[in-house]
Coordinates of C-alpha atoms and ligand atoms in Angstrom, one line a residue:
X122 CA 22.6 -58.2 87.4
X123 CA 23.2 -57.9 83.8
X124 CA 23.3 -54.3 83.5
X125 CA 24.8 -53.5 86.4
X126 CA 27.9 -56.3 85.6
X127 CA 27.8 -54.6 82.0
X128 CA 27.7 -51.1 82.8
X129 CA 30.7 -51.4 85.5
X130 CA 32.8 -53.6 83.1
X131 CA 32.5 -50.4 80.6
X132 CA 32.6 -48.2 83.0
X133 CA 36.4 -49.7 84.4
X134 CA 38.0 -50.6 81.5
X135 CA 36.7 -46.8 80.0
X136 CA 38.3 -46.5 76.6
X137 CA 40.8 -49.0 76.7
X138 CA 40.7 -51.4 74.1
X139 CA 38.4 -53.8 75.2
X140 CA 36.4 -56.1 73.7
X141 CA 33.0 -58.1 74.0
X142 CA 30.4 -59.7 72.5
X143 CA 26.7 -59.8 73.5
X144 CA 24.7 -62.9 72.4
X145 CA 21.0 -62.7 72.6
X146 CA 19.5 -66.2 72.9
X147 CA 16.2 -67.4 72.3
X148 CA 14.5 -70.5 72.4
X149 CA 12.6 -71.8 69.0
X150 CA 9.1 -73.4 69.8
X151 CA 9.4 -72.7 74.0
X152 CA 6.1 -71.8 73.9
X153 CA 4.8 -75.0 72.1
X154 CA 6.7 -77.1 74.5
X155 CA 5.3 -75.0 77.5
X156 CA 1.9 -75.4 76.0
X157 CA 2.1 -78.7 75.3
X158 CA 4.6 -80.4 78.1
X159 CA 3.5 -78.4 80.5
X160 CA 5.6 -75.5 82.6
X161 CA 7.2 -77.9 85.0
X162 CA 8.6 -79.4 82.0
X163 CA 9.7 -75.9 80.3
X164 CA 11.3 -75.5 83.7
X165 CA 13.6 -78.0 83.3
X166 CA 14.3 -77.2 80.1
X167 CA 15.8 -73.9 80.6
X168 CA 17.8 -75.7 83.4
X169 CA 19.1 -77.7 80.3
X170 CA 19.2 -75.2 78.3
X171 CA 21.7 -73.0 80.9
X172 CA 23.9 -75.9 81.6
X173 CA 24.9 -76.7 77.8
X174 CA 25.3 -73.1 77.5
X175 CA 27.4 -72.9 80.3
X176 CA 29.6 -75.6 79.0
X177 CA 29.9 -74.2 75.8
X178 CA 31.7 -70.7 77.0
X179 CA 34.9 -70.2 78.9
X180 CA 34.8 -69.6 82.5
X181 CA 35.6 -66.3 82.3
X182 CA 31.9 -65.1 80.0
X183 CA 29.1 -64.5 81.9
X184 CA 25.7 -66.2 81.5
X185 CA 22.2 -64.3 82.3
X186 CA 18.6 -65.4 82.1
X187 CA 17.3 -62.0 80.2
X188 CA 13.2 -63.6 81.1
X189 CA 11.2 -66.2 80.0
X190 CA 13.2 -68.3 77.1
X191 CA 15.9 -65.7 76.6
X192 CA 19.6 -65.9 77.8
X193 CA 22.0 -63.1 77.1
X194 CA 25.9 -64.2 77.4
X195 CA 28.4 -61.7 77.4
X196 CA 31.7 -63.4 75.9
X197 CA 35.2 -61.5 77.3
X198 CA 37.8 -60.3 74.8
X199 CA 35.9 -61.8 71.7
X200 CA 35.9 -60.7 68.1
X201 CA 33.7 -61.6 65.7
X202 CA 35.4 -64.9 64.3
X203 CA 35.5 -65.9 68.4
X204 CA 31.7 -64.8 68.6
X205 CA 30.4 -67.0 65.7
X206 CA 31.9 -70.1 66.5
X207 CA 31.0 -70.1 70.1
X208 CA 27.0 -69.0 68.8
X209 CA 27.8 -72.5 66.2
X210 CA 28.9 -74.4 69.1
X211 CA 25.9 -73.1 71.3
X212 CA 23.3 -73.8 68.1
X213 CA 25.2 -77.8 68.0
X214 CA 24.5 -78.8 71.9
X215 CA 21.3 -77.3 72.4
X216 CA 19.9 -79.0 69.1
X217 CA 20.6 -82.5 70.6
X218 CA 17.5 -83.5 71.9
X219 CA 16.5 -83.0 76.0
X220 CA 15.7 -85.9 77.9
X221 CA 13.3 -84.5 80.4
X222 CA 11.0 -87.3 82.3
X223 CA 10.4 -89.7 79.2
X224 CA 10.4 -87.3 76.8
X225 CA 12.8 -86.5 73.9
X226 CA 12.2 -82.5 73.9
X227 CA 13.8 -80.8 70.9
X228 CA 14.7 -77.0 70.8
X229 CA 16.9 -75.1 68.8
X230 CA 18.6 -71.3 69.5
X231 CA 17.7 -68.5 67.4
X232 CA 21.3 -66.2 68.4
X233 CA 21.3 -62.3 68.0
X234 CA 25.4 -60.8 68.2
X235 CA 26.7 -57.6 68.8
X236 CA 29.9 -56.4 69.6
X237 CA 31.4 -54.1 71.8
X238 CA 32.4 -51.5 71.5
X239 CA 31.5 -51.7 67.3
X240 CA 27.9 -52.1 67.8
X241 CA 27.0 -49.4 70.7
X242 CA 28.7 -47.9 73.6
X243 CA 26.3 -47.9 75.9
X244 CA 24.8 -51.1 78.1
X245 CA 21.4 -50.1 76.5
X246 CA 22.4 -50.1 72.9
X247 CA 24.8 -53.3 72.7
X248 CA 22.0 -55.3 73.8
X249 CA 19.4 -53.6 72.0
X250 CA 21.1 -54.8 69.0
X251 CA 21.6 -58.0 69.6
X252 CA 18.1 -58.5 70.3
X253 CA 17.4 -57.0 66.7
X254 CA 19.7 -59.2 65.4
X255 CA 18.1 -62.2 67.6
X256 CA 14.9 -61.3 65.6
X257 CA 16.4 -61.1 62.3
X258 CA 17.7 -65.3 63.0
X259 CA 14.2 -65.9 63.9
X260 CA 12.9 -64.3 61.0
X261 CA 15.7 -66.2 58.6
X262 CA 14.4 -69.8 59.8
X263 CA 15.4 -70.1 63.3
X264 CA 18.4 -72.0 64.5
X265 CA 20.6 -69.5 63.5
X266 CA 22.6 -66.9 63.9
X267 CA 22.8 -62.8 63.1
X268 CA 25.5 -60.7 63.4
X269 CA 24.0 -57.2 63.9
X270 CA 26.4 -55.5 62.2
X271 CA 25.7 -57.1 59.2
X272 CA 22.2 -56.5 58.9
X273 CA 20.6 -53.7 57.0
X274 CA 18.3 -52.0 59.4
X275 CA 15.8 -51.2 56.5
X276 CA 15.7 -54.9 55.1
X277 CA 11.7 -56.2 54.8
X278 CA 10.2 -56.9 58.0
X279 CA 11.0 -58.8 60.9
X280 CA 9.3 -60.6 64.1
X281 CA 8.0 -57.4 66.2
X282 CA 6.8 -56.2 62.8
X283 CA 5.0 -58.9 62.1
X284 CA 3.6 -59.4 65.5
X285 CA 2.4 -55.7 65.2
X286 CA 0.6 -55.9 61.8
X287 CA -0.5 -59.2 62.5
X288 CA -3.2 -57.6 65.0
X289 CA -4.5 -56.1 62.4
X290 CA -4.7 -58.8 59.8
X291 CA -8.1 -59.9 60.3
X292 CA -9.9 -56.6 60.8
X293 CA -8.2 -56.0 57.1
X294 CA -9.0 -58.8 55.6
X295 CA -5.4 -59.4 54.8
X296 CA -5.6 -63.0 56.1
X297 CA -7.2 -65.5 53.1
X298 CA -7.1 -69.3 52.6
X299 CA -5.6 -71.5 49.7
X300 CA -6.8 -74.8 48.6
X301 CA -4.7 -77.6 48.3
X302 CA -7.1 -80.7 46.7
X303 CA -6.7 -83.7 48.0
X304 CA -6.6 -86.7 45.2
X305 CA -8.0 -90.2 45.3
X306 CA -5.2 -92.2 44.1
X307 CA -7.8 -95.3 43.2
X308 CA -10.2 -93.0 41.1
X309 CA -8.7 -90.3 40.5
X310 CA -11.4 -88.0 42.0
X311 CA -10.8 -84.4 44.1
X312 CA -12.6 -85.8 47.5
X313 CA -11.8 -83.0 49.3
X314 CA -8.9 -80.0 50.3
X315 CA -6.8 -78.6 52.7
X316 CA -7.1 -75.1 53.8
X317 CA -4.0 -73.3 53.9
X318 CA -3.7 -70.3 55.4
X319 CA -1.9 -66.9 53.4
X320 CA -1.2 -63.8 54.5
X321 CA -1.5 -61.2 51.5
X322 CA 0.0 -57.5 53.1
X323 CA -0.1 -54.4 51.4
X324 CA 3.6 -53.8 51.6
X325 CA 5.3 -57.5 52.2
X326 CA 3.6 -59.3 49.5
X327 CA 2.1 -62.7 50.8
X328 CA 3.3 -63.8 53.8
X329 CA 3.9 -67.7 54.2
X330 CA 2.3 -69.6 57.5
X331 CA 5.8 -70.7 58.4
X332 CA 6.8 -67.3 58.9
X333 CA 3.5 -65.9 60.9
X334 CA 1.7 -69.1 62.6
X335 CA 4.5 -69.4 65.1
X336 CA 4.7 -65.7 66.2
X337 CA 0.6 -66.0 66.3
X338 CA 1.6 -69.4 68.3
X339 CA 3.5 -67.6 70.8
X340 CA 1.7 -64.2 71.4
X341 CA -2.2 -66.3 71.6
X342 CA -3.2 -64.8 68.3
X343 CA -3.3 -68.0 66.9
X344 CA -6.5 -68.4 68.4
X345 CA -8.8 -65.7 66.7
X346 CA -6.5 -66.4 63.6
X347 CA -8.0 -70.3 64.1
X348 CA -11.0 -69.6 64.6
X349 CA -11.2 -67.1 61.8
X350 CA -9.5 -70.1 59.1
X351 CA -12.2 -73.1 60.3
X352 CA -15.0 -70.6 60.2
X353 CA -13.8 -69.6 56.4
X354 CA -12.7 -73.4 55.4
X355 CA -16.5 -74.5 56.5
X356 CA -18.3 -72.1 55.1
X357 CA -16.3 -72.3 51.8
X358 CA -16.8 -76.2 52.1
X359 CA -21.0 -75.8 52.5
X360 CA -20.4 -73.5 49.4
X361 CA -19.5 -76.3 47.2
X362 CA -21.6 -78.7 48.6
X363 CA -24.8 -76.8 47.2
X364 CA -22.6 -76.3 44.1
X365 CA -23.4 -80.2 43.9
X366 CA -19.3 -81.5 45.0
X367 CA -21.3 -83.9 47.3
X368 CA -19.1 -85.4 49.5
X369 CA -16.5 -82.9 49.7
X370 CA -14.6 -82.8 52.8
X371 CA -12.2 -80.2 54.3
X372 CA -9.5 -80.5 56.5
X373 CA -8.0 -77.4 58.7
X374 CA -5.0 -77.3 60.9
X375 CA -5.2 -76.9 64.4
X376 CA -2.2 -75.4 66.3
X377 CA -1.0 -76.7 69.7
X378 CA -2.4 -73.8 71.7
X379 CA -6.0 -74.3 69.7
X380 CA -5.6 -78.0 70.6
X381 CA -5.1 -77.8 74.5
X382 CA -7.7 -74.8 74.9
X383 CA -10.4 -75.8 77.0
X384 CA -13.7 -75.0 75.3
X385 CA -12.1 -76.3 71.5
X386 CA -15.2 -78.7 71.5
X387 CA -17.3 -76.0 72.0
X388 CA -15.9 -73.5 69.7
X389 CA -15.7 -76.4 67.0
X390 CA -19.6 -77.0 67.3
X391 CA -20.4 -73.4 67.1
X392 CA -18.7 -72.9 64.0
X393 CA -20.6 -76.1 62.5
X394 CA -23.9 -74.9 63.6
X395 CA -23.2 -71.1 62.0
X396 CA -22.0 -72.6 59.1
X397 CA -24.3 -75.3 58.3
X398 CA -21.6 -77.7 57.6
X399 CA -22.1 -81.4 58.5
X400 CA -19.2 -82.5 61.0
X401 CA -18.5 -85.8 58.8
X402 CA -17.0 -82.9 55.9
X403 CA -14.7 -81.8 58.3
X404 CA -11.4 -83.2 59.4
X405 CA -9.0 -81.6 61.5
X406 CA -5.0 -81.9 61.0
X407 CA -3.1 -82.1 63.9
X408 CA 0.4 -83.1 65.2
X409 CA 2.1 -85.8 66.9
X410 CA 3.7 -83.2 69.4
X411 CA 0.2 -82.2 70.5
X412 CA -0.4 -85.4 71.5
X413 CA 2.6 -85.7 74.0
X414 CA 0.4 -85.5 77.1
X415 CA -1.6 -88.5 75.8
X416 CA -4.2 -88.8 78.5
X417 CA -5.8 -85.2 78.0
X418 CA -4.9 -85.9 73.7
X419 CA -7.4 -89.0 74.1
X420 CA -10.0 -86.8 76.2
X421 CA -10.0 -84.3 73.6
X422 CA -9.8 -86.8 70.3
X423 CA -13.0 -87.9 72.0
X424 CA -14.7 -85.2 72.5
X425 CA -14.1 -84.2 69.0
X426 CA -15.1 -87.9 67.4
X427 CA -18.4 -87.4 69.4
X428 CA -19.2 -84.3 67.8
X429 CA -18.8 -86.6 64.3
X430 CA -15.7 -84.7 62.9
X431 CA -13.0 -86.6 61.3
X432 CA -9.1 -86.1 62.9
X433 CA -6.1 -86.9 61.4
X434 CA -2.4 -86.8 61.9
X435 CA -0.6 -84.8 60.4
X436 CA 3.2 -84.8 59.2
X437 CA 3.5 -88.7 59.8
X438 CA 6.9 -89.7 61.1
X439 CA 8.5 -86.5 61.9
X440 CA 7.3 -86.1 65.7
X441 CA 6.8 -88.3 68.9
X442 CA 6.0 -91.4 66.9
X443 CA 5.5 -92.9 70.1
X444 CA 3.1 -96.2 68.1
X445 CA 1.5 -97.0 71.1
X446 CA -0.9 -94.1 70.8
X447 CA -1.7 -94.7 67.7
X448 CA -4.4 -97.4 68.7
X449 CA -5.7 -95.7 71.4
X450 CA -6.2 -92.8 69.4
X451 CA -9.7 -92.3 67.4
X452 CA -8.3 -91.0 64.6
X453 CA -9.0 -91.3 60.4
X454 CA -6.4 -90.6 58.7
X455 CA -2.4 -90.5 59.0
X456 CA -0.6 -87.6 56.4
X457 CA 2.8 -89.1 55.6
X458 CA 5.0 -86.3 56.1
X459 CA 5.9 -84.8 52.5
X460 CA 9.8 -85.5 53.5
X461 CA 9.9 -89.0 53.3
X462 CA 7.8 -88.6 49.8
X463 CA 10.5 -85.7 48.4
X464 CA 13.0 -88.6 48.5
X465 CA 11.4 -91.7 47.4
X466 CA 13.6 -93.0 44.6
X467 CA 16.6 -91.3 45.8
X468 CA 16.3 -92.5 49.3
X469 CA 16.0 -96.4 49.9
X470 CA 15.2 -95.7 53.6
X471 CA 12.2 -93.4 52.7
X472 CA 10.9 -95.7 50.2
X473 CA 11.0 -98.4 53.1
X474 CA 9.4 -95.8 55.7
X475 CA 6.6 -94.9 53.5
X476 CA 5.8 -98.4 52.5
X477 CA 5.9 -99.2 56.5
X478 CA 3.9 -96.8 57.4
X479 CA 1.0 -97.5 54.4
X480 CA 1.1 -100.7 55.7
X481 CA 0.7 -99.9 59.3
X482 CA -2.0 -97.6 58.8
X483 CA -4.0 -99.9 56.9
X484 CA -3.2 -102.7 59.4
X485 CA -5.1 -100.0 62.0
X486 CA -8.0 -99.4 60.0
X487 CA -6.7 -96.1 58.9
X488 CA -6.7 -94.1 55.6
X489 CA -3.1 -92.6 54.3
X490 CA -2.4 -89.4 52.6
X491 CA 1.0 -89.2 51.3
X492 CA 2.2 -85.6 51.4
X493 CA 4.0 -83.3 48.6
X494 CA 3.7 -85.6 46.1
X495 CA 5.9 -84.1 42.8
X496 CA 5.8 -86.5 40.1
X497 CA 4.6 -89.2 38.5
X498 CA 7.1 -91.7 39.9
X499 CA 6.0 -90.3 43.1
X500 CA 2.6 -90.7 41.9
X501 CA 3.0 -94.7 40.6
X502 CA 5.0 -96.2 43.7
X503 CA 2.5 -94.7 46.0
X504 CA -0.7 -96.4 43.9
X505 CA 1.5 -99.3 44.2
X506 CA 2.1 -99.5 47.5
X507 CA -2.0 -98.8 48.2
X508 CA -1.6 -95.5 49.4
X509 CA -5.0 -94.3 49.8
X510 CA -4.8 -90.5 48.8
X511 CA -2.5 -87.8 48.0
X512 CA -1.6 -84.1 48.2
X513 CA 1.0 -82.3 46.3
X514 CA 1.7 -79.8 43.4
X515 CA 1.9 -83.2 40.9
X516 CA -1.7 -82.6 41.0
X517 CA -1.7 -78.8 42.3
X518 CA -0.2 -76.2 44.3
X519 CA -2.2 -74.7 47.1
X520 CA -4.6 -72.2 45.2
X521 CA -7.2 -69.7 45.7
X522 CA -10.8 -70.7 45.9
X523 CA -12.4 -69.3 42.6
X524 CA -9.6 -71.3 40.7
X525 CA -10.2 -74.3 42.7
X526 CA -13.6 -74.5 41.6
X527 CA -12.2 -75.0 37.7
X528 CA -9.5 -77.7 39.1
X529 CA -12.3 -79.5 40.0
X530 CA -14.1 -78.9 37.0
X531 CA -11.6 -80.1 35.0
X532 CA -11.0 -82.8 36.9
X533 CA -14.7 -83.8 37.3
X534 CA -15.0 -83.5 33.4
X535 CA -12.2 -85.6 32.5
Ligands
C2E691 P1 1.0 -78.7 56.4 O1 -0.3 -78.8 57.1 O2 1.8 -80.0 56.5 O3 0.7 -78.3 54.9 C1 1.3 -78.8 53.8 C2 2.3 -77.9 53.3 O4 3.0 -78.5 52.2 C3 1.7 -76.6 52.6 O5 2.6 -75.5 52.9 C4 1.7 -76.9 51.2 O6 1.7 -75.8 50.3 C5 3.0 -77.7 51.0 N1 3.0 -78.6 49.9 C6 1.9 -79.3 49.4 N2 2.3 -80.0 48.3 C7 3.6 -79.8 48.1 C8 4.6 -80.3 47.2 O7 4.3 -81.1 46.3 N3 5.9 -79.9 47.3 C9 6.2 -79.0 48.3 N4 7.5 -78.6 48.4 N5 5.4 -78.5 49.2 C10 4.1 -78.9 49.1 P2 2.1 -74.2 53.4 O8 0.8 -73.8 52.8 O9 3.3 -73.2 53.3 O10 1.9 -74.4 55.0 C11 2.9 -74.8 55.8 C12 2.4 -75.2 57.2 O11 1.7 -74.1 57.9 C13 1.3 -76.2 57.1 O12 1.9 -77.5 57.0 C14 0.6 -76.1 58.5 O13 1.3 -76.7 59.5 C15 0.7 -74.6 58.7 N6 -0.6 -73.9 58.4 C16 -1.1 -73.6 57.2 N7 -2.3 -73.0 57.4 C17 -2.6 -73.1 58.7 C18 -3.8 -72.7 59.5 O14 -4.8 -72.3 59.0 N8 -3.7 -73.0 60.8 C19 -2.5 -73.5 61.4 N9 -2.5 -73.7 62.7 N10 -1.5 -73.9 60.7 C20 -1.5 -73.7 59.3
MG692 MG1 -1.8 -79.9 57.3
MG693 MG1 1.8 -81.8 56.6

């Protein structure tokens, strides 16, 4: 349909002076909903999704569902100052959340532009563009949008790039993991770190999660790239253990896709019994939005409790929030999302939220980490408040291994 409407359009109005612009739209995070609502839900989300779009174009643009999560409208006798504020307009109404069945579903468009007849004069080329330039708003945060025109064809790298090299990551040893310690605020002591993943390429420098997880999210390769990070983070952990941090426990993030695979429990216990590590030192991070289908999240959180590993949530307060989980879930430890931390003293509300939900935790039996702690005042209102442990570049930055090991020397020395 597309082409054919496009090619005859050009093909009638020949060289007069027409003009059009070609919007590529993608969804950010369909595959996470998909994975974790469900497709019948990711149905009627793009139903959503093509009904704000429609009402945020004229009658006479045309709207097309290009596959999967991508739309490509075609907006009649539009520059570029016509094209950008119908791609803001688009970017508002699809950022208010979707009520689908109970649930609050939040998406965002990543928008690539081109323009007719500036950007190519063929059907091909117009829409080859604006799906580079759809690429290039992924790549620069999502939720935005590119103008194709104004993008340097040569600048660093962008989504298919990544996607490509990303295959090859592992096999390179390109892939490595940072170590975040996690503080007692009582004692003092390092009892443990997060494992954060880095991706150090020859040519781009290193690579932060943000930009790679969610491409390895959406093509599947999240799951060797998972496996790969918990086998690492164990066997790093067993490392210090016989270097005599008794105790010391590791946390790894698990990624929506990991989460709802079937055989997680069995993948998780294989990677205990190669590595040597006892489940107690390990604690898994995950997300309120896994947990949307609540039923098969409490099968699961089982599961994984049986097998003696410790779960916690992580970024507190920034997902479902549904409460009424909370009890049913068995899990350790909430992570107070490092938002609500960043503003503490400037923000009354977040000092209220992060008191509330220190409070709540500890009502449920359940340890707190507060997130991205900066400062001391950070550090003195959350020892006030009880706050059971923290994370944040106060006390360090995410760092290699070898210079975690003197952190923790210095820290054990003090
Ligand atoms: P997260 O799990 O919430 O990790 C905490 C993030 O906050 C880390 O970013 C850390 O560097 C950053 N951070 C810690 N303290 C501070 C602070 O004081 N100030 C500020 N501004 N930031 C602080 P990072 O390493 O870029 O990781 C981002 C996200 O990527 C993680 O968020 C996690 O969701 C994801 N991620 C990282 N490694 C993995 C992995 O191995 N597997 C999966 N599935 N996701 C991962
Ligand atoms: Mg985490
Ligand atoms: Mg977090």
């Amino acid at each position: 349909m597309l082409e054919k409407y496009l090619s005859t359009c050009l093909e009638h109005e020949g060289n007069k002076e027409v003009k059009k612009a070609i919007l590529f739209i993608d969804l950010d995070r369909f595959k996470v909903i998909n994975d974790t609502l469900g497709h019948a839900m990711g149905d009627l989300l793009l139903k959503e999704v093509a009904k704000r779009l429609r009402g945020s174009v004229k009658a006479k643009d045309e709207i097309f569902r290009q596959g999967g999560d991508e739309f490509i409208v075609i907006l009649e006798d539009a520059d570029r100052d016509e094209a950008a504020k119908v791609a803001e307009r688009m970017i508002q109404v699809l950022s208010v959340p979707h009520k689908i069945n109970q649930y609050d579903v939040f998406t965002s468009p990543s928008i690539g532009i081109s323009l007719y007849p500036d950007d190519g004069d063929t059907v091909e080329k117009v829409i080859k563009h604006a799906d580079f330039a759809m690429y290039q708003a992924k790549s620069a945060g999502k939720k935005t949008y590119k103008f194709y025109s104004l993008i340097k064809e040569d600048s660093s790298y962008n989504s298919l790039q990544l996607e490509m090299e990303l295959h090859k990551a592992i096999d390179k040893k390109q892939l490595v993991l940072h170590y975040q310690p996690r503080v007692n605020l009582k004692s003092g002591r390092i009892i443990g770190a997060e494992a954060l993943i880095r991706w150090n390429h020859p040519k781009w420098g290193m690579i932060p999660p943000e930009k790679f997880i969610p491409i390895a999210e959406e093509t599947g390769q999240i799951l060797f790239i998972g496996e790969w990070a918990m086998y690492t983070a164990c066997i790093q952990a067993k490392e210090w253990h016989k270097k005599g941090f008794s105790g010391f426990i590791i946390s790894v993030n698990l990624s929506a896709r990991q989460f709802s695979r079937a055989n997680l429990v069995d993948a998780i216990a294989d990677i205990l019994k190669r590595t040597g590590l006892e489940p107690q030192y390990l604690e898994l991070e995950i997300t309120e939005s896994m947990t949307a289908d609540i039923e098969r999240a409490i099968t699961t959180l089982r599961e994984l409790k049986c097998l003696g590993v410790r779960i916690s949530i992580d970024d507190f307060g920034t997902g479902f929030s549904s409460l009424n989980y909370l009890k049913r879930f068995p899990v350790n430890t909430l992570k107070i999302d490092q938002s609500f931390v960043r503003e503490l003293h400037n923000n009354y509300h977040d000092e209220t939220i992060v008191k509330t939900i220190i409070s709540m935790a500890h009502n449920l039996n359940l340890n707190v980490v507060a997130e991205g702690i900066e400062n001391r005042e950070h550090l003195e209102f959350l020892q006030q408040h009880l706050c059971n442990e923290s994370q944040g570049y106060y006390f360090s930055k995410p760092v290699p291994s070898s210079l975690f090991e003197e952190i923790i020397d210095s820290f054990f020395g003090q």
